[in-house]
Coordinates of N, CA, C and O in Angstrom, one line a residue:
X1466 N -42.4 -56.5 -19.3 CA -41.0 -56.8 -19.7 C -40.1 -55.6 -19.7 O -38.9 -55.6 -20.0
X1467 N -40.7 -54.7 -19.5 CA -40.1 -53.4 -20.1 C -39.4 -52.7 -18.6 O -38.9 -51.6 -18.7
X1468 N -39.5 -53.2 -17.8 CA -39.5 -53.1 -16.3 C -38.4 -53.5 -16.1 O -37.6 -52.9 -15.4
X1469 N -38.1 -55.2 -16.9 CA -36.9 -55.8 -16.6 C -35.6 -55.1 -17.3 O -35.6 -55.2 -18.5
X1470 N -34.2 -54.3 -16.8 CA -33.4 -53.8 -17.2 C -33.1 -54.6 -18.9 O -33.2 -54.0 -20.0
X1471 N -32.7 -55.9 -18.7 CA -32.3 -56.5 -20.2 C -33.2 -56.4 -21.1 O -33.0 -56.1 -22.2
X1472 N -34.1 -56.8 -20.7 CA -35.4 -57.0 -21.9 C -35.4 -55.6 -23.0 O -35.3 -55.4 -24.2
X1473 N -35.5 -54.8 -21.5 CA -35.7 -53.0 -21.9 C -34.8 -52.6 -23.2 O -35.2 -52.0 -24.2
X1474 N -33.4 -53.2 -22.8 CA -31.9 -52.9 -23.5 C -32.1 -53.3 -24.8 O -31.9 -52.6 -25.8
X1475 N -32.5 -54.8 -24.8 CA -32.8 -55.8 -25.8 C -33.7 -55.4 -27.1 O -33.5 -55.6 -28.3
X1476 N -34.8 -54.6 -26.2 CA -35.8 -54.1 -27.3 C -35.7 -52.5 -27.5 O -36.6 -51.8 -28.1
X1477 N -34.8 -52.2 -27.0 CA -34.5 -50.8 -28.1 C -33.6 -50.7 -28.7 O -33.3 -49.9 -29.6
X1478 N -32.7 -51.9 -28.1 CA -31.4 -51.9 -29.5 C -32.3 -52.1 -31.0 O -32.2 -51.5 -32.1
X1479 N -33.2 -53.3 -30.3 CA -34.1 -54.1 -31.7 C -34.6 -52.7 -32.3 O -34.6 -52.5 -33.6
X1480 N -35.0 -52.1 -31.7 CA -36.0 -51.0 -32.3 C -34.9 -49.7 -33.3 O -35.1 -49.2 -34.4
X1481 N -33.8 -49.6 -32.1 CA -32.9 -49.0 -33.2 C -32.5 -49.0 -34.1 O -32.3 -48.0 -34.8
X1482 N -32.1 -50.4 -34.5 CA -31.6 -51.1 -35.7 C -32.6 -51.5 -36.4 O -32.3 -52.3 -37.3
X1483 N -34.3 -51.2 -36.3 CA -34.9 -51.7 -37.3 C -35.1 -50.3 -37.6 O -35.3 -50.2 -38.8
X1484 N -35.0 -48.9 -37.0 CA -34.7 -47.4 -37.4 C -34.3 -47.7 -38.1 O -34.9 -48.1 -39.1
X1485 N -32.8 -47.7 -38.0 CA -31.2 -47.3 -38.7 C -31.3 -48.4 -40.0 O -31.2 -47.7 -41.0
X1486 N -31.5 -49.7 -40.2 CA -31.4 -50.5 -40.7 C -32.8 -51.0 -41.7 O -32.5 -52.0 -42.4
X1487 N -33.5 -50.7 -41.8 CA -34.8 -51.3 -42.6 C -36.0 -49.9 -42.6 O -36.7 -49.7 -43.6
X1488 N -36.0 -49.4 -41.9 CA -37.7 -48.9 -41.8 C -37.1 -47.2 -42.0 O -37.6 -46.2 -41.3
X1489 N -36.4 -47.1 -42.7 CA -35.7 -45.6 -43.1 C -36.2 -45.2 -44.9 O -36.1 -46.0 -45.9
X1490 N -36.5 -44.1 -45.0 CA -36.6 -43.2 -46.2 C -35.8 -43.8 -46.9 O -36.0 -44.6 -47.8
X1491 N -34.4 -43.2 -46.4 CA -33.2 -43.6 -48.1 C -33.2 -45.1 -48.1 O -32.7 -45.9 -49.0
X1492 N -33.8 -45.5 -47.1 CA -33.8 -47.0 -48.0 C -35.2 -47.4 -48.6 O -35.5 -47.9 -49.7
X1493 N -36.0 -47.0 -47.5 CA -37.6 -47.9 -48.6 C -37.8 -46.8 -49.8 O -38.4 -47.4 -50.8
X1494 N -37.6 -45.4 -50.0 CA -37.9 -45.1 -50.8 C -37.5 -45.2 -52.6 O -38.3 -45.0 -53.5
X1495 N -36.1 -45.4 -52.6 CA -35.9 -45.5 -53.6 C -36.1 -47.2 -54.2 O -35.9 -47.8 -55.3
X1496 N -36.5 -47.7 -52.9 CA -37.0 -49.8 -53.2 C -39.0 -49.0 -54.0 O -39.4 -49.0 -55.1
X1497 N -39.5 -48.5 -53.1 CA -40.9 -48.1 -53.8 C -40.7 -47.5 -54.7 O -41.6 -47.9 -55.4
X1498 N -40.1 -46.7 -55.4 CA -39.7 -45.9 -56.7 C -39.6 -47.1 -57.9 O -40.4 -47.3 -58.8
X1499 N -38.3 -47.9 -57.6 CA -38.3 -49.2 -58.2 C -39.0 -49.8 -58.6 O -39.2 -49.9 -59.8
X1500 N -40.0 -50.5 -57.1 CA -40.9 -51.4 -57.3 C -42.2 -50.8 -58.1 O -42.6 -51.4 -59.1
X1501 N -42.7 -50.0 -57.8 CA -43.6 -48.9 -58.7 C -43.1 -48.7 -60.4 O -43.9 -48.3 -61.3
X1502 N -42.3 -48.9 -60.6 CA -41.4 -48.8 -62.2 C -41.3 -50.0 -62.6 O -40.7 -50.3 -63.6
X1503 N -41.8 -50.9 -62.0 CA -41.3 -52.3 -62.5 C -43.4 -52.1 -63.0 O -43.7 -51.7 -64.1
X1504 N -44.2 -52.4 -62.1 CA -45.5 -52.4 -62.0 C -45.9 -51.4 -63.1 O -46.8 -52.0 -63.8
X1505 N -45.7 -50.3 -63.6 CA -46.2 -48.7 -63.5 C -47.2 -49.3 -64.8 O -48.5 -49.2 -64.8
X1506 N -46.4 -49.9 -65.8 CA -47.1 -50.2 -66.8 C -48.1 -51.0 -67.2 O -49.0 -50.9 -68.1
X1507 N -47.8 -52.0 -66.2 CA -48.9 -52.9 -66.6 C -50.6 -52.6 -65.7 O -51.7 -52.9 -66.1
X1508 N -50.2 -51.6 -64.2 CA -51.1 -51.3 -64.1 C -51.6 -49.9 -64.6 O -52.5 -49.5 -64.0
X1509 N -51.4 -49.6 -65.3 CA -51.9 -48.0 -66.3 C -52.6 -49.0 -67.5 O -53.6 -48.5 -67.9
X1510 N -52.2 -50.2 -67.9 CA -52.6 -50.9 -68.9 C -54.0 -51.4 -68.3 O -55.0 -51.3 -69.0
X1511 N -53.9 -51.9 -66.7 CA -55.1 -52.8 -66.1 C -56.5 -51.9 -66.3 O -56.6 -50.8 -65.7
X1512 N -57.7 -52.4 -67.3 CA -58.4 -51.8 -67.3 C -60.0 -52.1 -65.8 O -61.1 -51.6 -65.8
X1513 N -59.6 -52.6 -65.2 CA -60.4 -52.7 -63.8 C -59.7 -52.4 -62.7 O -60.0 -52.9 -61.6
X1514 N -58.7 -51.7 -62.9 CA -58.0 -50.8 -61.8 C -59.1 -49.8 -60.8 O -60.1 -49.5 -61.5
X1515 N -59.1 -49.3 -59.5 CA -60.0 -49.2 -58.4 C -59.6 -47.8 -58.8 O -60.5 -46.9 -59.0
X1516 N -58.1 -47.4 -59.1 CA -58.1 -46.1 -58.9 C -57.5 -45.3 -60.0 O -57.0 -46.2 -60.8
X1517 N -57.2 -44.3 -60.5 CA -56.8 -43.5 -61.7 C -55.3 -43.7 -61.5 O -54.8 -43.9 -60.4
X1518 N -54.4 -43.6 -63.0 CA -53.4 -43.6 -62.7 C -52.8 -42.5 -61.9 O -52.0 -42.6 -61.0
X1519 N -53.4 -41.6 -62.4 CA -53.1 -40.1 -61.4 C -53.0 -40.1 -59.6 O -52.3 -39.5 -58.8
X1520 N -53.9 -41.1 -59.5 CA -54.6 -41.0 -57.9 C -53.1 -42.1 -57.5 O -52.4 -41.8 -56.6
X1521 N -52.9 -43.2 -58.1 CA -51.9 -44.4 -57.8 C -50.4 -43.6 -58.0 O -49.4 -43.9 -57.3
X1522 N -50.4 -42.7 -58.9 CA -48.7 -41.6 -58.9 C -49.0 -40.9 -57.3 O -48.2 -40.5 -56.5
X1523 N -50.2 -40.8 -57.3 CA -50.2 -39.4 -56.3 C -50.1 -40.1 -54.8 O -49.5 -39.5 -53.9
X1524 N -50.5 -41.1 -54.7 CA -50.9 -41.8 -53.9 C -49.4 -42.4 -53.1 O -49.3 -42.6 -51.9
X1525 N -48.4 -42.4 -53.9 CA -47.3 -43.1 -53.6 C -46.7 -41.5 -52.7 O -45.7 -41.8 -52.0
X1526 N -47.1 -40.4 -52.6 CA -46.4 -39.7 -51.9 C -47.5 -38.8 -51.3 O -47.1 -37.6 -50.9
X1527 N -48.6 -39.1 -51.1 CA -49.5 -38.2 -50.4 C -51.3 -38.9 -50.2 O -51.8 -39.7 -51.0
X1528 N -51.7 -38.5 -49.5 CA -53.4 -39.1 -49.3 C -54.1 -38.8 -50.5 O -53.9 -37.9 -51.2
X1529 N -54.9 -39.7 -50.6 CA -55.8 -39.8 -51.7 C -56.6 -40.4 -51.0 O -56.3 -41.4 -50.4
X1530 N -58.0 -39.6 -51.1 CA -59.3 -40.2 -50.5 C -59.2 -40.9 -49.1 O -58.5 -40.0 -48.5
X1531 N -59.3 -41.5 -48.5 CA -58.6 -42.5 -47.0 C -57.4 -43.1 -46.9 O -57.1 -43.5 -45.8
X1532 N -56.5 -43.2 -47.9 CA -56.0 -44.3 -48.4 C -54.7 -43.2 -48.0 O -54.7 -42.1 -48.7
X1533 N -53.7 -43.3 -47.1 CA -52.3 -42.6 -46.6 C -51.7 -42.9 -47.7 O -52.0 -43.8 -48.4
X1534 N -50.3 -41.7 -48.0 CA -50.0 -41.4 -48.9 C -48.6 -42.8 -48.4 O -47.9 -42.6 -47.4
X1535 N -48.4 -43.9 -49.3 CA -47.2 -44.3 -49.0 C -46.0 -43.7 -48.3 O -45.9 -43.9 -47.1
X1536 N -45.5 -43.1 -48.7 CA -44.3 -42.3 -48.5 C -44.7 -41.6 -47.1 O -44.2 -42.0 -46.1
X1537 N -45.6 -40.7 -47.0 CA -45.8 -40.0 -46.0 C -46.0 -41.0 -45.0 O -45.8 -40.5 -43.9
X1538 N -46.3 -41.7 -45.0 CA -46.9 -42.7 -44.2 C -46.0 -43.3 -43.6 O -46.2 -43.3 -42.4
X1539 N -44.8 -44.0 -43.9 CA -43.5 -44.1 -43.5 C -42.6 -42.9 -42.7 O -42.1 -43.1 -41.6
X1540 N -42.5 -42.2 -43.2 CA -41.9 -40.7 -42.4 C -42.5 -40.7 -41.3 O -41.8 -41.0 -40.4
X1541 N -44.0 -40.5 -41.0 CA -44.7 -40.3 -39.9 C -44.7 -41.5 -38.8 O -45.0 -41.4 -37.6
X1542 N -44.4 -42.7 -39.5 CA -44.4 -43.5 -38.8 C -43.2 -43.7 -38.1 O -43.2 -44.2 -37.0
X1543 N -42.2 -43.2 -38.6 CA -41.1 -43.3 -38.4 C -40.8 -42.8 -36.9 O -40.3 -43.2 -35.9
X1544 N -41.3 -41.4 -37.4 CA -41.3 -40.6 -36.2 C -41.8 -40.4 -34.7 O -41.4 -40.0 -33.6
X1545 N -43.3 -41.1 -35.4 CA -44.2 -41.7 -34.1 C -42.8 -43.0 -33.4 O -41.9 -42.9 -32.6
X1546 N -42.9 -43.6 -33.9 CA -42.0 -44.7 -33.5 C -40.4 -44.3 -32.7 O -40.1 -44.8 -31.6
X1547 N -39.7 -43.4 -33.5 CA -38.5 -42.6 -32.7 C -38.8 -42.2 -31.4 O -38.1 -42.5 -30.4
X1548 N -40.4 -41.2 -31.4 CA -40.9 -40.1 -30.5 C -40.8 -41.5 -29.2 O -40.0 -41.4 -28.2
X1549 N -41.6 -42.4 -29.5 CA -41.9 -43.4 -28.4 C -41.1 -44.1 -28.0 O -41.4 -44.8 -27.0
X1550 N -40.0 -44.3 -28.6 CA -38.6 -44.8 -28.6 C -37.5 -44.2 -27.7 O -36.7 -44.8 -27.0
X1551 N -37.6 -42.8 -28.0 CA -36.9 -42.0 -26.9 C -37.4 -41.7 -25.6 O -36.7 -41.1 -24.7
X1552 N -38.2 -42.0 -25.4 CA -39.7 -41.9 -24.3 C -38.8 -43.2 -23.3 O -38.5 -43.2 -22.1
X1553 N -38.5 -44.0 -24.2 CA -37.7 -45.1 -23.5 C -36.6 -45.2 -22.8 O -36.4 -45.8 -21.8
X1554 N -35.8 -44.2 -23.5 CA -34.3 -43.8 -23.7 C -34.0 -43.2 -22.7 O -34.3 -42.0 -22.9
X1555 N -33.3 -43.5 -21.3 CA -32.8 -42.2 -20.2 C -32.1 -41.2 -20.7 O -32.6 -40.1 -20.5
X1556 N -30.6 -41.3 -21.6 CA -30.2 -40.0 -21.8 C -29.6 -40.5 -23.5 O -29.6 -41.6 -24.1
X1557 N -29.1 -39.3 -24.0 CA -28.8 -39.5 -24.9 C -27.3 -40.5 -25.4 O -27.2 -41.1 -26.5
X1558 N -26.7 -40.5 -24.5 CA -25.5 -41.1 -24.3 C -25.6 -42.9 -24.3 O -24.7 -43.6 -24.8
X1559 N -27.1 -43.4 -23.6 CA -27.3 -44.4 -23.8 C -27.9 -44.7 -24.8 O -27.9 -45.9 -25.0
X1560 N -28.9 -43.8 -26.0 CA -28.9 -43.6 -26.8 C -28.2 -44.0 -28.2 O -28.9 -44.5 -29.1
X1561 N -26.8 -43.8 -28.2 CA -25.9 -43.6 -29.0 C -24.5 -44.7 -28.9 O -23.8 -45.3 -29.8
X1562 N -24.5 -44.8 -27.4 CA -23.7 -45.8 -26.9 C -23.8 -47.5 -27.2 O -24.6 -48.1 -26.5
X1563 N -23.2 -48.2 -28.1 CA -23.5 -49.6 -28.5 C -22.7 -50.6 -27.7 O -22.9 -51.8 -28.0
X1564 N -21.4 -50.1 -26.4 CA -21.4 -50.8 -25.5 C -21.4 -50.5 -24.0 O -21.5 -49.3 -23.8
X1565 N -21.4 -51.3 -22.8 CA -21.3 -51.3 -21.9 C -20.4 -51.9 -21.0 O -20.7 -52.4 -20.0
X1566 N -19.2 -51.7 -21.7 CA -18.0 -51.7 -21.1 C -18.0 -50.2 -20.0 O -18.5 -49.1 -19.9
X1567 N -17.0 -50.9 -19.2 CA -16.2 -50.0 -18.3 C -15.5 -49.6 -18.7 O -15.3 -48.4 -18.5
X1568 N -14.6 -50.2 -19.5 CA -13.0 -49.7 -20.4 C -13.7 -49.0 -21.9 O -13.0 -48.1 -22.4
X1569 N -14.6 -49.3 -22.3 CA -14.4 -48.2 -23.6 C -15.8 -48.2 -23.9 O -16.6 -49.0 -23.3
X1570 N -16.3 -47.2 -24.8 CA -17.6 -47.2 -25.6 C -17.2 -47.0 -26.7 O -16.3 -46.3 -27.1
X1571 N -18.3 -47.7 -27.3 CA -18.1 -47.4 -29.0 C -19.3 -47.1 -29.2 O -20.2 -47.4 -28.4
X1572 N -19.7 -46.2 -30.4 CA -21.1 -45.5 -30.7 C -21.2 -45.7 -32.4 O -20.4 -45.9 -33.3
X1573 N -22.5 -45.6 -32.4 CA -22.6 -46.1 -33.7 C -22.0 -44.9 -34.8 O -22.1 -43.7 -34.5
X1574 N -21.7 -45.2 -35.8 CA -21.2 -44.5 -37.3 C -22.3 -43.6 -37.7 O -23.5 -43.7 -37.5
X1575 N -21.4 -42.7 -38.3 CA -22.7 -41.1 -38.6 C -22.0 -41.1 -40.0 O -20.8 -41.6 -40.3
X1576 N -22.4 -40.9 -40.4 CA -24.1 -40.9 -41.1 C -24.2 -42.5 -41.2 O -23.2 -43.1 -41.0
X1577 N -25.4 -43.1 -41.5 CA -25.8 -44.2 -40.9 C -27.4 -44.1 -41.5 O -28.1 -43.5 -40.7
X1578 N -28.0 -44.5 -42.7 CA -27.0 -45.2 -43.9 C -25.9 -43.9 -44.1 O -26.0 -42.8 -43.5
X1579 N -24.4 -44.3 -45.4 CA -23.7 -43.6 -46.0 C -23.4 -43.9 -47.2 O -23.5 -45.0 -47.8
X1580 N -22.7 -42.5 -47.7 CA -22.3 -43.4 -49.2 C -21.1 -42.1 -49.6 O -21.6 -41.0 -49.5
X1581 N -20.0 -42.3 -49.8 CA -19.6 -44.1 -49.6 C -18.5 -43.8 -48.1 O -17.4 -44.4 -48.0
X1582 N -19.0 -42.9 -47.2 CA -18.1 -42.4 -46.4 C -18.5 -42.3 -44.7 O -19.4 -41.4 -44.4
X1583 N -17.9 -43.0 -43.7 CA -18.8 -42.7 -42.8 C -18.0 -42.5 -42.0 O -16.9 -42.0 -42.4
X1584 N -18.2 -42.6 -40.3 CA -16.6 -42.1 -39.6 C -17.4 -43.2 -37.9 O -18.5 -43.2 -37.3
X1585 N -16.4 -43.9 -37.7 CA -16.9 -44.6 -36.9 C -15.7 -44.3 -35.4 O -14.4 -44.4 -35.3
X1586 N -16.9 -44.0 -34.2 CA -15.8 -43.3 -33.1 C -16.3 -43.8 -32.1 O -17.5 -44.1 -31.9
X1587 N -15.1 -44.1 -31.2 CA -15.2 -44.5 -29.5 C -14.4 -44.0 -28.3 O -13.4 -43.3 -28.5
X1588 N -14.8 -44.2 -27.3 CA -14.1 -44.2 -26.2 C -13.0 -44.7 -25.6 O -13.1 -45.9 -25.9
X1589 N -12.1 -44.5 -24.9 CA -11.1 -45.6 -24.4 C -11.3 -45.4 -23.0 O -11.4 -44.1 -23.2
X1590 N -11.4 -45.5 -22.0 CA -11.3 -45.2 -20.5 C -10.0 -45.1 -20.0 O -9.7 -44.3 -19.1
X1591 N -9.0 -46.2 -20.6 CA -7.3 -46.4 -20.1 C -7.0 -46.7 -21.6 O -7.7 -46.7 -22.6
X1592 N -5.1 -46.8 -21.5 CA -4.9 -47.2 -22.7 C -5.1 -48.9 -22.9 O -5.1 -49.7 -22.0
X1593 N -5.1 -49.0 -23.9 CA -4.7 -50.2 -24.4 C -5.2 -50.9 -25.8 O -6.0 -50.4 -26.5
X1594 N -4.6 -52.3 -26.0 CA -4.3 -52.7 -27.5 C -6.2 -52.9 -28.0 O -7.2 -53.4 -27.6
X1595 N -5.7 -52.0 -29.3 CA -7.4 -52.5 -29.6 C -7.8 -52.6 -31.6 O -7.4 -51.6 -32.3
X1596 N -8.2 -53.3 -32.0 CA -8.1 -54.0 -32.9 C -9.5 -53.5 -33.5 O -10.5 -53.9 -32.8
X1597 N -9.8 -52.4 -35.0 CA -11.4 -52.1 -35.1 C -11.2 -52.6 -36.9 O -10.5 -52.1 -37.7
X1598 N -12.0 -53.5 -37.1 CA -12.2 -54.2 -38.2 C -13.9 -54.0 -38.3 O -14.8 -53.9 -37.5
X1599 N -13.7 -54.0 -40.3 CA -14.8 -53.8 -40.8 C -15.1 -55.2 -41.6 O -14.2 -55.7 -42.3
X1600 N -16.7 -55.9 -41.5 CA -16.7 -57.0 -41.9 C -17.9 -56.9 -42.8 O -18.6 -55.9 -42.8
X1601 N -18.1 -58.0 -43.7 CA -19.0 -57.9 -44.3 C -20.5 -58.8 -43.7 O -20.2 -59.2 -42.6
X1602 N -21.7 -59.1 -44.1 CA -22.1 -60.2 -43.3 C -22.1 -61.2 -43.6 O -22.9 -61.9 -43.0
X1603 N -21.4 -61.7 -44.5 CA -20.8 -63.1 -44.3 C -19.9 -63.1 -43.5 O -19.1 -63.9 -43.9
X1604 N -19.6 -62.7 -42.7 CA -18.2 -62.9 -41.7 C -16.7 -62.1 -42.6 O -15.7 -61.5 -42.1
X1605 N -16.7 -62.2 -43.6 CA -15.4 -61.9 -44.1 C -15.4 -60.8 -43.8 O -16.3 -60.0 -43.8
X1606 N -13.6 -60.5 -43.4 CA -12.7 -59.1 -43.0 C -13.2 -58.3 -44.2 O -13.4 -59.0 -45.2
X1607 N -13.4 -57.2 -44.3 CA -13.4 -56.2 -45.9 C -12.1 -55.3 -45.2 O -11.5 -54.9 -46.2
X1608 N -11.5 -54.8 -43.9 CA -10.6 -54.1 -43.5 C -10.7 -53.8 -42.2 O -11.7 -53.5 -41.5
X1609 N -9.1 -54.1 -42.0 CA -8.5 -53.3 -40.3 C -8.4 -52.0 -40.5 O -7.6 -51.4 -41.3
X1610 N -9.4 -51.5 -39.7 CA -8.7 -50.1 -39.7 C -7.9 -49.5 -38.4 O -7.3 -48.4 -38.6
X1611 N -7.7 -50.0 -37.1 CA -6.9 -49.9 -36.2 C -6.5 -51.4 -35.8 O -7.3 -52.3 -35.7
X1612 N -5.1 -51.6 -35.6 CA -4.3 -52.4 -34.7 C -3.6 -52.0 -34.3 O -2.7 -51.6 -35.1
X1613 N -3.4 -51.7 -33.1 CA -2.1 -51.2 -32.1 C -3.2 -50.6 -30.5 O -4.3 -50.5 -30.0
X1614 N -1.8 -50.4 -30.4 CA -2.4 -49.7 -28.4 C -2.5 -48.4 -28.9 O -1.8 -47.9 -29.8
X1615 N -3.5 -47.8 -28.1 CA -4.2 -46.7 -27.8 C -3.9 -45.9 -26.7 O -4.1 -46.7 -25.8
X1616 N -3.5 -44.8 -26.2 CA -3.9 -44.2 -25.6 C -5.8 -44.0 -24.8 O -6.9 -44.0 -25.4
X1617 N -5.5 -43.7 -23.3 CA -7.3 -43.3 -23.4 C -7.7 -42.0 -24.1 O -6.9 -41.3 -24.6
X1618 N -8.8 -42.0 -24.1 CA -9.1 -40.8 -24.8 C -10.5 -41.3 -25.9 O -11.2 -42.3 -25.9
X1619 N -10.6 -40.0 -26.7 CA -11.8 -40.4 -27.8 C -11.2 -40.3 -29.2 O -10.6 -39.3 -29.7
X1620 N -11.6 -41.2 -29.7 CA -10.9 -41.6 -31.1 C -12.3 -41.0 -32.2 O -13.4 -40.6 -31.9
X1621 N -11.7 -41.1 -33.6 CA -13.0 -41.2 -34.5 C -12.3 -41.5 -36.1 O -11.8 -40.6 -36.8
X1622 N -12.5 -42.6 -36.6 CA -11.6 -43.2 -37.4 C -12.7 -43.1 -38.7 O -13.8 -43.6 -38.6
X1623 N -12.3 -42.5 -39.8 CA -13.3 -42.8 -41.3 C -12.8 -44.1 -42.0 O -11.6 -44.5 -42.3
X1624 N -13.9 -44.5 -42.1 CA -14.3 -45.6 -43.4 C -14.6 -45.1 -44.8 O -15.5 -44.3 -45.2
X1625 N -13.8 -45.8 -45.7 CA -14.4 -45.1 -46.9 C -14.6 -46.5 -47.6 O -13.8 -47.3 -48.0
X1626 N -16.1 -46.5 -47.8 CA -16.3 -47.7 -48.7 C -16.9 -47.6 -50.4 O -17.9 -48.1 -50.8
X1627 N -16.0 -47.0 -51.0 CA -15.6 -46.9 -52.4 C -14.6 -48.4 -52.6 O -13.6 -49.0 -52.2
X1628 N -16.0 -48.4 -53.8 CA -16.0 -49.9 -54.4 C -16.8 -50.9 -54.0 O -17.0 -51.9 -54.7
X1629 N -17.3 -50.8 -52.7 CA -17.8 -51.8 -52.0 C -19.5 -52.0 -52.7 O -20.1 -51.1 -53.3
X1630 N -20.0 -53.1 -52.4 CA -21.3 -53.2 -52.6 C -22.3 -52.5 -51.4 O -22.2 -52.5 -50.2
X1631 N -23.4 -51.8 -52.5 CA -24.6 -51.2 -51.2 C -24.7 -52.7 -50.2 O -24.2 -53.7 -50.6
X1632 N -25.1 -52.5 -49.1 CA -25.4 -53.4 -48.1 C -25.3 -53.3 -46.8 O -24.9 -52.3 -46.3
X1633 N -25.6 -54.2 -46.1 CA -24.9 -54.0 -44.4 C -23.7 -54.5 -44.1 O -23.4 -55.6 -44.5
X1634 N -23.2 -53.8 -43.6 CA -21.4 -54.1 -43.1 C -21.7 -54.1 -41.2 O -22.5 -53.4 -40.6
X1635 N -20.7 -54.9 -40.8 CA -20.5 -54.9 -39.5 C -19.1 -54.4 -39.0 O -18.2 -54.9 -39.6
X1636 N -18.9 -53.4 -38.0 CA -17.9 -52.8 -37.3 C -17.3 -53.2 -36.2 O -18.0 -52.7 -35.3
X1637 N -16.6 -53.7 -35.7 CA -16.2 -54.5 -34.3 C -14.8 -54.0 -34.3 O -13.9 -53.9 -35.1
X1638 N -15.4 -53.8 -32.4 CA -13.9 -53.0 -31.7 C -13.9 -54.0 -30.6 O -14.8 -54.4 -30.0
X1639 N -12.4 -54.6 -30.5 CA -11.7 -55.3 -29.4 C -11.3 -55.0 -28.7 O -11.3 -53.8 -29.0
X1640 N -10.9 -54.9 -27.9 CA -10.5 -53.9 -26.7 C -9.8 -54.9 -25.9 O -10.6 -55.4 -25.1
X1641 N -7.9 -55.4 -26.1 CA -7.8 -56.0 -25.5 C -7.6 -57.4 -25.5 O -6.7 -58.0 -24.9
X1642 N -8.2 -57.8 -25.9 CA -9.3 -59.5 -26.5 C -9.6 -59.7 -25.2 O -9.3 -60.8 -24.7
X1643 N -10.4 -58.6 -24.5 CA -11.3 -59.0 -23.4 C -12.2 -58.4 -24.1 O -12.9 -59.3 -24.6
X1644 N -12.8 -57.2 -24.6 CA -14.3 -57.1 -24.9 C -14.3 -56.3 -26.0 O -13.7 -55.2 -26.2
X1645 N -15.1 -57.2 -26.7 CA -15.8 -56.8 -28.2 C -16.9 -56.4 -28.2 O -17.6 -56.7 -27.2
X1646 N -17.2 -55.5 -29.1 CA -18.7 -54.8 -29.4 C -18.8 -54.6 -31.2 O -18.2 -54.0 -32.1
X1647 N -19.9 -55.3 -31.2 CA -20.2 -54.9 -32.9 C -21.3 -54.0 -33.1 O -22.4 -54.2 -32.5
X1648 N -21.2 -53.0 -34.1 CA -22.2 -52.2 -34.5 C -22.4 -52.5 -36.2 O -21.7 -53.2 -37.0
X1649 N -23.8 -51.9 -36.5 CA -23.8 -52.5 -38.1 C -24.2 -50.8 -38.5 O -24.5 -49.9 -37.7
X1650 N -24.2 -50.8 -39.5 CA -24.4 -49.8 -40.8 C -24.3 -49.9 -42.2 O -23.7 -50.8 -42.7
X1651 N -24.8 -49.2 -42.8 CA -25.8 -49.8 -43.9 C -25.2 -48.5 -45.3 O -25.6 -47.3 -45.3
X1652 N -24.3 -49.1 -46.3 CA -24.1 -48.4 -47.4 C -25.3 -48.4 -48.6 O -26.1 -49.3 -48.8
X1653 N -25.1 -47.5 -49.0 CA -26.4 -47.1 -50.3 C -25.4 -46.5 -51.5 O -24.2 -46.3 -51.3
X1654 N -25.8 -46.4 -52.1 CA -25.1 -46.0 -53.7 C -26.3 -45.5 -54.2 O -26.3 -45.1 -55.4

């Protein structure tokens, strides 16, 4: 499948967005910190517990006996996963790039997750009218941040999402109302 141009496209977008979006440090770690603080006590209480409370603290961020250190284990995985990910990737440009327009590119938002500030930038190839709204995922508008014509050139517009709830938000640039492209990104608090 990997042979076939779309398929190819299809499954490294997927792979990007399960990077950028789910299988990241600032997000699983402070969910295991949590979920560990919810647990902590009643397993320190369990008297036929396999392992010491010491080894189960330790355990959450480094090897103990066979048993990979949660945390590290995620990092590395991560990485292994990126490493083979880019292996995929012809250049960085397609990398980065979230459409395949002729008339414009848009790239995804840096920092990615953010909090509460991020800066979301594209390309124009020619001028023209282009419309970049931030949504929530229920579909609702949260804000326009460009309507009007553009010059070509490279734009790079900040989002400031103060007040907003941690979560995923979606970004969509019109170009025209011939072609849309949406990117997602993910606030943390």
């Amino acid at each position: 499948m990997l042979l076939e141009e779309p398929y190819k496209k299809s499954y490294i977008e997927e792979l990007q967005s399960y990077l950028q979006n789910g299988f990241d440090e600032q997000i699983l770690f402070p969910k295991i910190d949590s979920l560990f603080n919810f647990i902590k006590n009643d397993y320190f209480a369990d008297t036929l517990k396999m392992y010491s409370n010491e080894q189960i603290v330790q355990n959450l961020e480094e090897k103990v006996g066979l048993v990979p250190g949660l945390k590290s284990f995620i990092a590395n995985r991560k990485k292994s996963v990126t490493t083979q990910l880019d292996s995929l990737i012809t250049s960085t440009k397609d990398k980065n790039n979230l459409s395949n327009s002729p008339d414009f590119q848009l790239f995804q938002n840096y920092p990615n997750p953010f909090n509460p500030i991020t800066t979301i930038s594209f390309e124009l190839k020619k001028a023209n009218h282009i419309i970049l709204d931030v949504y929530d995922m229920n579909g609702r508008k949260i804000v326009a941040l460009i309507n009007r014509e553009q010059k070509a050139g490279q734009y790079s517009v900040t989002f400031d999402a103060t007040g907003l709830a941690s979560g995923v938000y979606l970004f969509n640039l019109n170009v025209a109302g011939k072609f849309k492209k949406t990117g997602k990104m993910i606030l943390i608090h």
